[in-house]
Amino acid sequence: MSAACLACDDHDLDAGGLLVIDLAAIEANYRHLVGLAAPAHVAGVVKADAYGLGAVAVTERLVAAGCRHFFVAELSEALELRPLLPEGAVIAVLNGLAPGANAAAADAGIVPVANSLTQLRAWAALAAERCTRLSTILQVDSGMSRLGLSPAEVDELAASPELLRSLDLLFIMSHLACADEPLHPANRAQLAAFIAAKAKLGIERASFANSAGIFLGKDYHFDLCRPGASVYGLGVGPAAYGIRPVVRLEARISQLRTIPPSASVGYGYTFTADREMRLATLSIGYADGWPRALGQIGAAWVDGVRLPFTGRISMDSCTIDVGALPHGRLRPGSLVELLGPHQSADDIARLTGTIGYEILTRLGRRYCRRYVG
Ligand SMILES: *Cc1c(COP(=O)(O)O)cnc(C)c1O
Protein backbone atom coordinates (compact mmCIF):
# COMPACT_ATOMS: atom_id res chain seq x y z
CA MET A 1 0.00 0.00 0.00
CA SER A 2 1.39 3.43 -0.88
CA ALA A 3 2.38 6.04 1.67
CA ALA A 4 -0.37 8.35 0.39
CA CYS A 5 -2.96 5.80 1.46
CA LEU A 6 -1.44 5.21 4.87
CA ALA A 7 -1.31 8.96 5.45
CA CYS A 8 -5.01 9.49 5.07
CA ASP A 9 -7.68 8.69 7.60
CA ASP A 10 -11.17 9.98 8.18
CA HIS A 11 -10.18 12.47 10.86
CA ASP A 12 -7.18 13.99 9.15
CA LEU A 13 -8.18 14.16 5.54
CA ASP A 14 -6.69 16.96 3.52
CA ALA A 15 -7.92 15.69 0.18
CA GLY A 16 -11.38 16.81 -0.89
CA GLY A 17 -12.64 13.28 -0.82
CA LEU A 18 -11.93 9.73 0.16
CA LEU A 19 -12.13 6.98 -2.48
CA VAL A 20 -12.33 3.56 -0.88
CA ILE A 21 -11.67 0.61 -3.17
CA ASP A 22 -12.63 -2.82 -1.87
CA LEU A 23 -10.08 -5.29 -3.20
CA ALA A 24 -11.89 -8.20 -1.54
CA ALA A 25 -14.99 -7.32 -3.58
CA ILE A 26 -12.87 -7.12 -6.75
CA GLU A 27 -11.48 -10.58 -5.99
CA ALA A 28 -14.95 -11.95 -5.18
CA ASN A 29 -16.30 -10.59 -8.48
CA TYR A 30 -13.39 -12.08 -10.38
CA ARG A 31 -13.90 -15.48 -8.72
CA HIS A 32 -17.64 -15.34 -9.45
CA LEU A 33 -16.87 -14.78 -13.14
CA VAL A 34 -14.30 -17.60 -13.08
CA GLY A 35 -17.04 -19.88 -11.77
CA LEU A 36 -19.46 -18.82 -14.51
CA ALA A 37 -16.91 -19.11 -17.31
CA ALA A 38 -15.23 -22.41 -16.34
CA PRO A 39 -13.68 -24.28 -18.04
CA ALA A 40 -12.77 -21.13 -19.99
CA HIS A 41 -10.09 -18.97 -18.38
CA VAL A 42 -10.85 -15.43 -17.25
CA ALA A 43 -8.52 -12.49 -17.93
CA GLY A 44 -8.45 -9.19 -16.08
CA VAL A 45 -9.03 -6.10 -18.22
CA VAL A 46 -7.04 -3.42 -16.41
CA LYS A 47 -6.90 -0.70 -19.06
CA ALA A 48 -7.38 2.97 -18.11
CA ASP A 49 -5.79 2.41 -14.69
CA ALA A 50 -8.18 -0.48 -14.03
CA TYR A 51 -11.20 1.69 -14.90
CA GLY A 52 -9.88 4.44 -12.63
CA LEU A 53 -9.46 2.25 -9.56
CA GLY A 54 -5.67 1.76 -9.69
CA ALA A 55 -4.13 -0.76 -12.09
CA VAL A 56 -1.20 -1.70 -9.84
CA ALA A 57 -3.29 -2.61 -6.79
CA VAL A 58 -5.94 -4.35 -8.89
CA THR A 59 -3.41 -6.33 -10.94
CA GLU A 60 -1.56 -7.50 -7.83
CA ARG A 61 -4.83 -8.69 -6.31
CA LEU A 62 -5.94 -10.49 -9.47
CA VAL A 63 -2.56 -12.20 -9.76
CA ALA A 64 -2.98 -13.41 -6.17
CA ALA A 65 -6.43 -14.72 -7.14
CA GLY A 66 -4.89 -16.80 -9.93
CA CYS A 67 -5.45 -14.54 -12.95
CA ARG A 68 -2.76 -15.07 -15.61
CA HIS A 69 -4.06 -13.04 -18.58
CA PHE A 70 -4.31 -9.25 -18.56
CA PHE A 71 -5.46 -6.74 -21.15
CA VAL A 72 -4.66 -3.04 -21.36
CA ALA A 73 -5.33 -0.51 -24.12
CA GLU A 74 -1.85 0.93 -24.60
CA LEU A 75 1.76 -0.19 -24.56
CA SER A 76 2.65 2.26 -21.76
CA GLU A 77 0.07 0.58 -19.52
CA ALA A 78 1.51 -2.86 -20.30
CA LEU A 79 5.07 -1.71 -19.59
CA GLU A 80 4.02 -0.44 -16.16
CA LEU A 81 2.29 -3.68 -15.18
CA ARG A 82 4.58 -6.31 -16.77
CA PRO A 83 7.03 -6.36 -13.80
CA LEU A 84 4.16 -7.25 -11.44
CA LEU A 85 3.26 -10.41 -13.33
CA PRO A 86 4.59 -13.88 -12.67
CA GLU A 87 6.52 -15.96 -15.19
CA GLY A 88 4.27 -17.19 -17.95
CA ALA A 89 1.52 -14.60 -17.46
CA VAL A 90 0.36 -12.73 -20.55
CA ILE A 91 -0.32 -9.01 -20.86
CA ALA A 92 -1.79 -7.90 -24.16
CA VAL A 93 -2.31 -4.48 -25.73
CA LEU A 94 -5.85 -4.22 -27.13
CA ASN A 95 -5.25 -1.21 -29.35
CA GLY A 96 -2.27 -2.89 -31.01
CA LEU A 97 1.10 -1.24 -31.45
CA ALA A 98 1.96 1.98 -33.19
CA PRO A 99 4.54 1.63 -35.97
CA GLY A 100 7.92 1.79 -34.27
CA ALA A 101 6.77 0.37 -30.93
CA ASN A 102 7.28 -3.28 -31.86
CA ALA A 103 10.85 -3.65 -30.64
CA ALA A 104 10.12 -2.13 -27.23
CA ALA A 105 7.10 -4.39 -26.78
CA ALA A 106 9.03 -7.50 -27.79
CA ASP A 107 11.92 -6.60 -25.47
CA ALA A 108 9.49 -6.37 -22.55
CA GLY A 109 7.65 -9.59 -23.40
CA ILE A 110 4.39 -7.83 -24.16
CA VAL A 111 1.82 -9.35 -26.47
CA PRO A 112 0.27 -7.06 -29.06
CA VAL A 113 -3.23 -7.60 -30.35
CA ALA A 114 -2.79 -7.52 -34.12
CA ASN A 115 -5.73 -5.52 -35.44
CA SER A 116 -4.72 -5.43 -39.10
CA LEU A 117 -2.63 -7.39 -41.57
CA THR A 118 -0.13 -4.53 -41.52
CA GLN A 119 0.36 -4.92 -37.77
CA LEU A 120 0.56 -8.70 -38.08
CA ARG A 121 3.20 -8.49 -40.84
CA ALA A 122 5.29 -5.98 -38.87
CA TRP A 123 5.27 -8.29 -35.83
CA ALA A 124 6.17 -11.31 -37.99
CA ALA A 125 9.01 -9.34 -39.61
CA LEU A 126 10.44 -8.54 -36.19
CA ALA A 127 10.19 -12.20 -35.20
CA ALA A 128 12.05 -13.21 -38.37
CA GLU A 129 14.74 -10.59 -37.75
CA ARG A 130 15.25 -11.91 -34.22
CA CYS A 131 14.95 -15.58 -35.24
CA THR A 132 12.33 -16.15 -32.56
CA ARG A 133 8.63 -16.93 -32.38
CA LEU A 134 6.84 -13.90 -30.92
CA SER A 135 3.40 -14.24 -29.34
CA THR A 136 0.39 -12.36 -30.59
CA ILE A 137 -3.38 -12.29 -30.39
CA LEU A 138 -5.22 -11.78 -33.67
CA GLN A 139 -8.36 -9.66 -33.60
CA VAL A 140 -11.04 -10.02 -36.26
CA ASP A 141 -13.93 -7.61 -36.71
CA SER A 142 -17.16 -9.56 -36.18
CA GLY A 143 -19.41 -6.58 -36.78
CA MET A 144 -18.47 -3.66 -34.55
CA SER A 145 -16.34 -1.95 -37.24
CA ARG A 146 -13.84 -0.68 -34.74
CA LEU A 147 -10.73 -2.86 -34.52
CA GLY A 148 -9.58 -6.07 -36.14
CA LEU A 149 -9.23 -7.71 -39.54
CA SER A 150 -12.08 -7.10 -41.96
CA PRO A 151 -13.66 -10.15 -43.64
CA ALA A 152 -11.59 -9.37 -46.76
CA GLU A 153 -8.39 -9.35 -44.69
CA VAL A 154 -9.40 -12.64 -43.08
CA ASP A 155 -9.69 -14.15 -46.59
CA GLU A 156 -6.33 -12.70 -47.56
CA LEU A 157 -4.71 -14.15 -44.44
CA ALA A 158 -6.37 -17.54 -44.95
CA ALA A 159 -4.69 -17.62 -48.37
CA SER A 160 -1.21 -17.07 -46.85
CA PRO A 161 -1.14 -19.26 -43.74
CA GLU A 162 2.68 -19.16 -43.50
CA LEU A 163 2.32 -15.72 -41.91
CA LEU A 164 0.41 -17.21 -39.00
CA ARG A 165 2.78 -20.16 -38.71
CA SER A 166 5.74 -17.85 -38.17
CA LEU A 167 4.16 -16.52 -34.96
CA ASP A 168 3.01 -18.00 -31.67
CA LEU A 169 -0.69 -17.26 -32.03
CA LEU A 170 -2.21 -17.35 -28.54
CA PHE A 171 -5.81 -16.57 -29.42
CA ILE A 172 -8.11 -15.29 -32.11
CA MET A 173 -10.35 -12.65 -30.55
CA SER A 174 -13.24 -10.34 -31.30
CA HIS A 175 -15.43 -7.98 -29.29
CA LEU A 176 -19.19 -7.77 -28.73
CA ALA A 177 -20.96 -4.47 -29.32
CA CYS A 178 -24.39 -5.14 -27.77
CA ALA A 179 -23.85 -7.83 -25.13
CA ASP A 180 -25.52 -5.70 -22.44
CA GLU A 181 -28.76 -6.19 -24.42
CA PRO A 182 -29.10 -10.00 -24.27
CA LEU A 183 -31.88 -10.12 -26.87
CA HIS A 184 -30.13 -7.90 -29.41
CA PRO A 185 -29.78 -9.83 -32.69
CA ALA A 186 -26.22 -8.53 -33.10
CA ASN A 187 -25.04 -10.96 -30.39
CA ARG A 188 -25.89 -14.08 -32.41
CA ALA A 189 -24.75 -12.45 -35.65
CA GLN A 190 -21.37 -11.50 -34.20
CA LEU A 191 -20.99 -14.98 -32.71
CA ALA A 192 -21.64 -16.57 -36.13
CA ALA A 193 -19.20 -14.19 -37.85
CA PHE A 194 -16.53 -14.94 -35.23
CA ILE A 195 -16.95 -18.71 -35.56
CA ALA A 196 -16.72 -18.41 -39.36
CA ALA A 197 -13.50 -16.38 -39.23
CA LYS A 198 -12.02 -18.77 -36.67
CA ALA A 199 -12.80 -21.76 -38.91
CA LYS A 200 -11.45 -20.05 -42.03
CA LEU A 201 -8.13 -19.34 -40.31
CA GLY A 202 -8.00 -22.69 -38.55
CA ILE A 203 -7.20 -21.09 -35.20
CA GLU A 204 -7.98 -23.28 -32.21
CA ARG A 205 -7.98 -21.02 -29.15
CA ALA A 206 -10.39 -18.08 -28.98
CA SER A 207 -11.41 -15.14 -26.80
CA PHE A 208 -14.73 -13.39 -27.32
CA ALA A 209 -16.74 -12.37 -24.24
CA ASN A 210 -16.43 -9.18 -22.20
CA SER A 211 -18.34 -8.94 -18.90
CA ALA A 212 -21.79 -8.84 -20.46
CA GLY A 213 -20.78 -11.57 -22.90
CA ILE A 214 -20.08 -13.93 -19.99
CA PHE A 215 -23.70 -13.55 -18.88
CA LEU A 216 -24.91 -14.47 -22.38
CA GLY A 217 -23.94 -18.08 -21.69
CA LYS A 218 -21.55 -20.87 -22.66
CA ASP A 219 -21.73 -20.31 -26.43
CA TYR A 220 -19.92 -17.03 -25.90
CA HIS A 221 -17.13 -18.16 -23.55
CA PHE A 222 -14.63 -20.00 -25.81
CA ASP A 223 -11.19 -20.32 -24.11
CA LEU A 224 -10.64 -16.92 -22.50
CA CYS A 225 -13.16 -14.31 -21.32
CA ARG A 226 -12.17 -10.66 -20.89
CA PRO A 227 -14.26 -8.92 -18.22
CA GLY A 228 -13.53 -5.45 -16.92
CA ALA A 229 -16.73 -3.75 -15.75
CA SER A 230 -18.10 -6.68 -13.74
CA VAL A 231 -14.84 -7.10 -11.88
CA TYR A 232 -15.19 -3.46 -10.80
CA GLY A 233 -18.79 -3.84 -9.63
CA LEU A 234 -20.58 -2.18 -12.54
CA GLY A 235 -23.90 -3.40 -13.92
CA VAL A 236 -23.65 -4.76 -17.48
CA GLY A 237 -27.23 -5.29 -18.55
CA PRO A 238 -30.20 -7.26 -17.25
CA ALA A 239 -28.54 -10.70 -17.30
CA ALA A 240 -25.72 -9.89 -14.87
CA TYR A 241 -25.99 -11.22 -11.33
CA GLY A 242 -23.83 -11.94 -8.30
CA ILE A 243 -21.62 -8.85 -8.65
CA ARG A 244 -20.63 -6.90 -5.53
CA PRO A 245 -20.10 -3.14 -5.31
CA VAL A 246 -16.45 -2.11 -5.16
CA VAL A 247 -16.17 1.66 -4.65
CA ARG A 248 -17.21 4.13 -2.02
CA LEU A 249 -16.66 7.84 -2.54
CA GLU A 250 -17.03 10.29 0.31
CA ALA A 251 -16.60 14.05 0.03
CA ARG A 252 -15.33 16.28 2.81
CA ILE A 253 -17.36 19.23 4.08
CA SER A 254 -15.27 22.39 4.06
CA GLN A 255 -17.90 24.86 5.36
CA LEU A 256 -21.39 25.03 6.78
CA ARG A 257 -23.58 28.11 6.52
CA THR A 258 -27.15 29.28 7.03
CA ILE A 259 -28.60 31.44 4.27
CA PRO A 260 -31.68 33.69 4.46
CA PRO A 261 -34.74 33.41 2.21
CA SER A 262 -34.05 34.72 -1.32
CA ALA A 263 -30.26 34.22 -1.12
CA SER A 264 -28.85 32.61 -4.28
CA VAL A 265 -26.33 29.80 -4.53
CA GLY A 266 -23.45 29.11 -6.89
CA TYR A 267 -22.55 30.08 -10.46
CA GLY A 268 -25.34 31.59 -12.48
CA TYR A 269 -27.52 31.97 -9.37
CA THR A 270 -29.50 29.00 -10.66
CA PHE A 271 -30.75 28.20 -7.15
CA THR A 272 -32.49 30.66 -4.85
CA ALA A 273 -33.60 29.80 -1.35
CA ASP A 274 -37.34 30.11 -0.66
CA ARG A 275 -36.74 29.86 3.10
CA GLU A 276 -33.90 29.97 5.56
CA MET A 277 -31.63 27.08 4.62
CA ARG A 278 -28.63 25.27 6.04
CA LEU A 279 -26.01 24.46 3.39
CA ALA A 280 -22.76 22.52 3.40
CA THR A 281 -19.96 23.13 0.91
CA LEU A 282 -18.17 19.99 -0.33
CA SER A 283 -14.52 20.08 -1.43
CA ILE A 284 -15.01 18.25 -4.70
CA GLY A 285 -16.28 19.34 -8.10
CA TYR A 286 -16.31 18.45 -11.75
CA ALA A 287 -12.49 18.53 -11.89
CA ASP A 288 -12.70 15.49 -9.63
CA GLY A 289 -14.92 13.72 -12.14
CA TRP A 290 -18.13 14.53 -10.28
CA PRO A 291 -20.52 15.31 -13.15
CA ARG A 292 -21.48 18.97 -13.49
CA ALA A 293 -24.84 17.78 -14.81
CA LEU A 294 -25.77 16.69 -11.26
CA GLY A 295 -26.29 20.30 -10.17
CA GLN A 296 -29.97 20.62 -9.12
CA ILE A 297 -30.75 16.93 -9.81
CA GLY A 298 -28.25 14.93 -7.74
CA ALA A 299 -27.69 14.46 -4.04
CA ALA A 300 -25.28 13.31 -1.36
CA TRP A 301 -26.29 11.00 1.49
CA VAL A 302 -25.72 10.96 5.25
CA ASP A 303 -27.35 8.52 7.69
CA GLY A 304 -29.67 7.39 4.91
CA VAL A 305 -30.92 10.97 4.39
CA ARG A 306 -30.86 12.46 0.90
CA LEU A 307 -29.14 15.88 0.75
CA PRO A 308 -29.78 17.52 -2.64
CA PHE A 309 -27.22 19.65 -4.48
CA THR A 310 -28.15 23.31 -4.52
CA GLY A 311 -27.14 25.16 -7.67
CA ARG A 312 -24.36 24.21 -10.03
CA ILE A 313 -21.41 21.94 -9.35
CA SER A 314 -18.23 24.08 -9.46
CA MET A 315 -14.79 22.90 -10.57
CA ASP A 316 -13.53 22.13 -7.07
CA SER A 317 -16.58 22.46 -4.84
CA CYS A 318 -20.34 22.21 -4.67
CA THR A 319 -23.08 22.77 -2.09
CA ILE A 320 -25.78 20.58 -0.60
CA ASP A 321 -28.90 21.30 1.44
CA VAL A 322 -28.38 19.72 4.87
CA GLY A 323 -31.62 20.98 6.40
CA ALA A 324 -32.99 17.44 6.70
CA LEU A 325 -30.31 16.52 9.23
CA PRO A 326 -30.32 17.49 12.92
CA HIS A 327 -28.31 20.59 13.84
CA GLY A 328 -24.77 19.67 14.76
CA ARG A 329 -24.74 16.34 12.89
CA LEU A 330 -22.23 17.68 10.37
CA ARG A 331 -19.12 19.74 10.96
CA PRO A 332 -16.29 20.99 8.75
CA GLY A 333 -14.31 17.83 7.99
CA SER A 334 -17.34 15.53 8.12
CA LEU A 335 -17.70 13.13 5.19
CA VAL A 336 -20.81 12.65 3.07
CA GLU A 337 -21.53 9.72 0.74
CA LEU A 338 -21.37 10.34 -3.01
CA LEU A 339 -20.95 6.72 -4.11
CA GLY A 340 -21.83 3.87 -1.80
CA PRO A 341 -24.82 1.95 -0.47
CA HIS A 342 -27.30 4.72 -1.37
CA GLN A 343 -26.13 5.45 -4.90
CA SER A 344 -23.87 3.51 -7.24
CA ALA A 345 -21.79 4.66 -10.20
CA ASP A 346 -24.52 3.14 -12.39
CA ASP A 347 -27.15 5.28 -10.61
CA ILE A 348 -25.10 8.43 -11.21
CA ALA A 349 -24.64 7.38 -14.84
CA ARG A 350 -28.40 6.99 -15.34
CA LEU A 351 -29.00 10.46 -13.87
CA THR A 352 -26.44 12.07 -16.16
CA GLY A 353 -27.08 10.17 -19.38
CA THR A 354 -23.94 8.06 -19.48
CA ILE A 355 -22.65 4.64 -18.34
CA GLY A 356 -21.01 3.56 -15.08
CA TYR A 357 -17.77 2.96 -17.01
CA GLU A 358 -17.47 6.69 -17.71
CA ILE A 359 -18.24 7.66 -14.11
CA LEU A 360 -15.49 5.37 -12.77
CA THR A 361 -12.82 6.17 -15.36
CA ARG A 362 -13.29 9.92 -14.81
CA LEU A 363 -12.89 9.77 -11.03
CA GLY A 364 -10.23 12.36 -10.31
CA ARG A 365 -6.67 11.85 -9.16
CA ARG A 366 -7.00 14.23 -6.18
CA TYR A 367 -8.93 11.88 -3.92
CA CYS A 368 -7.24 10.16 -1.07
CA ARG A 369 -7.36 6.53 -2.23
CA ARG A 370 -7.66 3.82 0.32
CA TYR A 371 -7.58 0.13 -0.51
CA VAL A 372 -9.43 -2.17 1.88
CA GLY A 373 -10.02 -5.92 1.97
C1 LIG B 1 -12.73 -2.88 -22.57
C2 LIG B 1 -12.76 -4.18 -23.27
C3 LIG B 1 -13.16 -5.35 -22.61
C4 LIG B 1 -13.80 -5.32 -21.23
O1 LIG B 1 -15.14 -4.95 -21.39
P1 LIG B 1 -16.17 -4.87 -20.14
O2 LIG B 1 -17.45 -4.50 -20.77
O3 LIG B 1 -15.63 -3.80 -19.24
O4 LIG B 1 -16.17 -6.19 -19.49
C5 LIG B 1 -13.03 -6.56 -23.27
N1 LIG B 1 -12.54 -6.62 -24.53
C6 LIG B 1 -12.19 -5.51 -25.21
C7 LIG B 1 -11.69 -5.64 -26.61
C8 LIG B 1 -12.30 -4.25 -24.62
O5 LIG B 1 -11.97 -3.15 -25.31
PDB file of N, CA, C and O and ligand atoms in Angstrom, residues 45 47 51 94 139 146-147 173-175 208-212 226-230 232 236 357, ligand 1:
ATOM      1  N   VAL A  45      -9.225  -7.271 -17.362  1.00  0.00           N
ATOM      2  CA  VAL A  45      -9.028  -6.104 -18.222  1.00  0.00           C
ATOM      3  C   VAL A  45      -8.725  -4.925 -17.294  1.00  0.00           C
ATOM      4  O   VAL A  45      -9.587  -4.507 -16.509  1.00  0.00           O
ATOM      5  N   LYS A  47      -7.177  -1.931 -18.312  1.00  0.00           N
ATOM      6  CA  LYS A  47      -6.901  -0.701 -19.063  1.00  0.00           C
ATOM      7  C   LYS A  47      -7.415   0.517 -18.299  1.00  0.00           C
ATOM      8  O   LYS A  47      -8.245   0.381 -17.382  1.00  0.00           O
ATOM      9  N   TYR A  51      -9.943   0.933 -14.892  1.00  0.00           N
ATOM     10  CA  TYR A  51     -11.197   1.692 -14.897  1.00  0.00           C
ATOM     11  C   TYR A  51     -11.183   2.763 -13.797  1.00  0.00           C
ATOM     12  O   TYR A  51     -12.201   3.047 -13.151  1.00  0.00           O
ATOM     13  N   LEU A  94      -4.653  -4.114 -26.283  1.00  0.00           N
ATOM     14  CA  LEU A  94      -5.851  -4.220 -27.132  1.00  0.00           C
ATOM     15  C   LEU A  94      -5.797  -3.324 -28.364  1.00  0.00           C
ATOM     16  O   LEU A  94      -6.268  -3.701 -29.435  1.00  0.00           O
ATOM     17  N   GLN A 139      -6.966 -10.101 -33.717  1.00  0.00           N
ATOM     18  CA  GLN A 139      -8.361  -9.664 -33.598  1.00  0.00           C
ATOM     19  C   GLN A 139      -9.023  -9.592 -34.973  1.00  0.00           C
ATOM     20  O   GLN A 139      -8.462  -9.045 -35.920  1.00  0.00           O
ATOM     21  N   ARG A 146     -14.717  -1.536 -35.523  1.00  0.00           N
ATOM     22  CA  ARG A 146     -13.836  -0.678 -34.736  1.00  0.00           C
ATOM     23  C   ARG A 146     -12.383  -1.112 -34.875  1.00  0.00           C
ATOM     24  O   ARG A 146     -11.554  -0.349 -35.322  1.00  0.00           O
ATOM     25  N   LEU A 147     -12.087  -2.338 -34.460  1.00  0.00           N
ATOM     26  CA  LEU A 147     -10.730  -2.862 -34.519  1.00  0.00           C
ATOM     27  C   LEU A 147     -10.778  -4.281 -35.075  1.00  0.00           C
ATOM     28  O   LEU A 147     -11.756  -4.992 -34.898  1.00  0.00           O
ATOM     29  N   MET A 173      -9.374 -13.323 -31.402  1.00  0.00           N
ATOM     30  CA  MET A 173     -10.354 -12.653 -30.548  1.00  0.00           C
ATOM     31  C   MET A 173     -11.252 -11.725 -31.363  1.00  0.00           C
ATOM     32  O   MET A 173     -10.948 -11.355 -32.505  1.00  0.00           O
ATOM     33  N   SER A 174     -12.384 -11.382 -30.754  1.00  0.00           N
ATOM     34  CA  SER A 174     -13.241 -10.336 -31.302  1.00  0.00           C
ATOM     35  C   SER A 174     -14.020  -9.745 -30.129  1.00  0.00           C
ATOM     36  O   SER A 174     -13.878 -10.205 -28.990  1.00  0.00           O
ATOM     37  N   HIS A 175     -14.803  -8.722 -30.390  1.00  0.00           N
ATOM     38  CA  HIS A 175     -15.434  -7.983 -29.291  1.00  0.00           C
ATOM     39  C   HIS A 175     -16.905  -7.735 -29.602  1.00  0.00           C
ATOM     40  O   HIS A 175     -17.252  -7.371 -30.719  1.00  0.00           O
ATOM     41  N   PHE A 208     -13.629 -14.144 -26.722  1.00  0.00           N
ATOM     42  CA  PHE A 208     -14.729 -13.389 -27.322  1.00  0.00           C
ATOM     43  C   PHE A 208     -15.466 -12.507 -26.316  1.00  0.00           C
ATOM     44  O   PHE A 208     -15.736 -11.344 -26.584  1.00  0.00           O
ATOM     45  N   ALA A 209     -15.794 -13.041 -25.129  1.00  0.00           N
ATOM     46  CA  ALA A 209     -16.745 -12.367 -24.245  1.00  0.00           C
ATOM     47  C   ALA A 209     -16.091 -11.322 -23.339  1.00  0.00           C
ATOM     48  O   ALA A 209     -15.082 -11.586 -22.695  1.00  0.00           O
ATOM     49  N   ASN A 210     -16.706 -10.162 -23.261  1.00  0.00           N
ATOM     50  CA  ASN A 210     -16.427  -9.181 -22.199  1.00  0.00           C
ATOM     51  C   ASN A 210     -17.352  -9.536 -21.021  1.00  0.00           C
ATOM     52  O   ASN A 210     -17.949 -10.619 -20.996  1.00  0.00           O
ATOM     53  N   SER A 211     -17.500  -8.621 -20.053  1.00  0.00           N
ATOM     54  CA  SER A 211     -18.344  -8.939 -18.895  1.00  0.00           C
ATOM     55  C   SER A 211     -19.736  -9.381 -19.319  1.00  0.00           C
ATOM     56  O   SER A 211     -20.214 -10.453 -18.944  1.00  0.00           O
ATOM     57  N   ALA A 212     -20.407  -8.539 -20.088  1.00  0.00           N
ATOM     58  CA  ALA A 212     -21.787  -8.837 -20.458  1.00  0.00           C
ATOM     59  C   ALA A 212     -21.860 -10.103 -21.308  1.00  0.00           C
ATOM     60  O   ALA A 212     -22.837 -10.853 -21.234  1.00  0.00           O
ATOM     61  N   ARG A 226     -12.913 -11.898 -21.161  1.00  0.00           N
ATOM     62  CA  ARG A 226     -12.173 -10.658 -20.893  1.00  0.00           C
ATOM     63  C   ARG A 226     -13.035  -9.634 -20.159  1.00  0.00           C
ATOM     64  O   ARG A 226     -13.334  -8.570 -20.681  1.00  0.00           O
ATOM     65  N   PRO A 227     -13.430  -9.900 -18.926  1.00  0.00           N
ATOM     66  CA  PRO A 227     -14.264  -8.923 -18.224  1.00  0.00           C
ATOM     67  C   PRO A 227     -13.454  -7.775 -17.627  1.00  0.00           C
ATOM     68  O   PRO A 227     -12.339  -7.969 -17.150  1.00  0.00           O
ATOM     69  N   GLY A 228     -14.038  -6.592 -17.663  1.00  0.00           N
ATOM     70  CA  GLY A 228     -13.527  -5.446 -16.917  1.00  0.00           C
ATOM     71  C   GLY A 228     -14.610  -4.987 -15.959  1.00  0.00           C
ATOM     72  O   GLY A 228     -14.556  -5.183 -14.753  1.00  0.00           O
ATOM     73  N   ALA A 229     -15.678  -4.421 -16.520  1.00  0.00           N
ATOM     74  CA  ALA A 229     -16.730  -3.754 -15.746  1.00  0.00           C
ATOM     75  C   ALA A 229     -17.253  -4.584 -14.574  1.00  0.00           C
ATOM     76  O   ALA A 229     -17.401  -4.067 -13.460  1.00  0.00           O
ATOM     77  N   SER A 230     -17.523  -5.856 -14.811  1.00  0.00           N
ATOM     78  CA  SER A 230     -18.100  -6.681 -13.742  1.00  0.00           C
ATOM     79  C   SER A 230     -17.121  -6.898 -12.597  1.00  0.00           C
ATOM     80  O   SER A 230     -17.528  -7.013 -11.449  1.00  0.00           O
ATOM     81  N   TYR A 232     -15.202  -4.713 -11.550  1.00  0.00           N
ATOM     82  CA  TYR A 232     -15.194  -3.457 -10.798  1.00  0.00           C
ATOM     83  C   TYR A 232     -16.568  -3.090 -10.239  1.00  0.00           C
ATOM     84  O   TYR A 232     -16.785  -1.967  -9.794  1.00  0.00           O
ATOM     85  N   VAL A 236     -23.887  -4.610 -16.026  1.00  0.00           N
ATOM     86  CA  VAL A 236     -23.655  -4.758 -17.479  1.00  0.00           C
ATOM     87  C   VAL A 236     -24.877  -5.382 -18.145  1.00  0.00           C
ATOM     88  O   VAL A 236     -24.770  -6.362 -18.852  1.00  0.00           O
ATOM     89  N   TYR A 357     -19.178   2.999 -16.582  1.00  0.00           N
ATOM     90  CA  TYR A 357     -17.767   2.963 -17.012  1.00  0.00           C
ATOM     91  C   TYR A 357     -17.195   4.389 -17.030  1.00  0.00           C
ATOM     92  O   TYR A 357     -16.062   4.624 -16.633  1.00  0.00           O
TER      93      TYR A 357
HETATM   94  C1  LIG B   1     -12.732  -2.880 -22.568  1.00  0.00           C
HETATM   95  C2  LIG B   1     -12.760  -4.180 -23.270  1.00  0.00           C
HETATM   96  C3  LIG B   1     -13.162  -5.349 -22.608  1.00  0.00           C
HETATM   97  C4  LIG B   1     -13.803  -5.318 -21.230  1.00  0.00           C
HETATM   98  O1  LIG B   1     -15.142  -4.949 -21.395  1.00  0.00           O
HETATM   99  P1  LIG B   1     -16.175  -4.868 -20.136  1.00  0.00           P
HETATM  100  O2  LIG B   1     -17.452  -4.499 -20.768  1.00  0.00           O
HETATM  101  O3  LIG B   1     -15.634  -3.799 -19.238  1.00  0.00           O
HETATM  102  O4  LIG B   1     -16.171  -6.192 -19.490  1.00  0.00           O
HETATM  103  C5  LIG B   1     -13.027  -6.563 -23.270  1.00  0.00           C
HETATM  104  N1  LIG B   1     -12.541  -6.617 -24.530  1.00  0.00           N
HETATM  105  C6  LIG B   1     -12.187  -5.510 -25.215  1.00  0.00           C
HETATM  106  C7  LIG B   1     -11.689  -5.641 -26.609  1.00  0.00           C
HETATM  107  C8  LIG B   1     -12.299  -4.251 -24.625  1.00  0.00           C
HETATM  108  O5  LIG B   1     -11.971  -3.150 -25.309  1.00  0.00           O
END
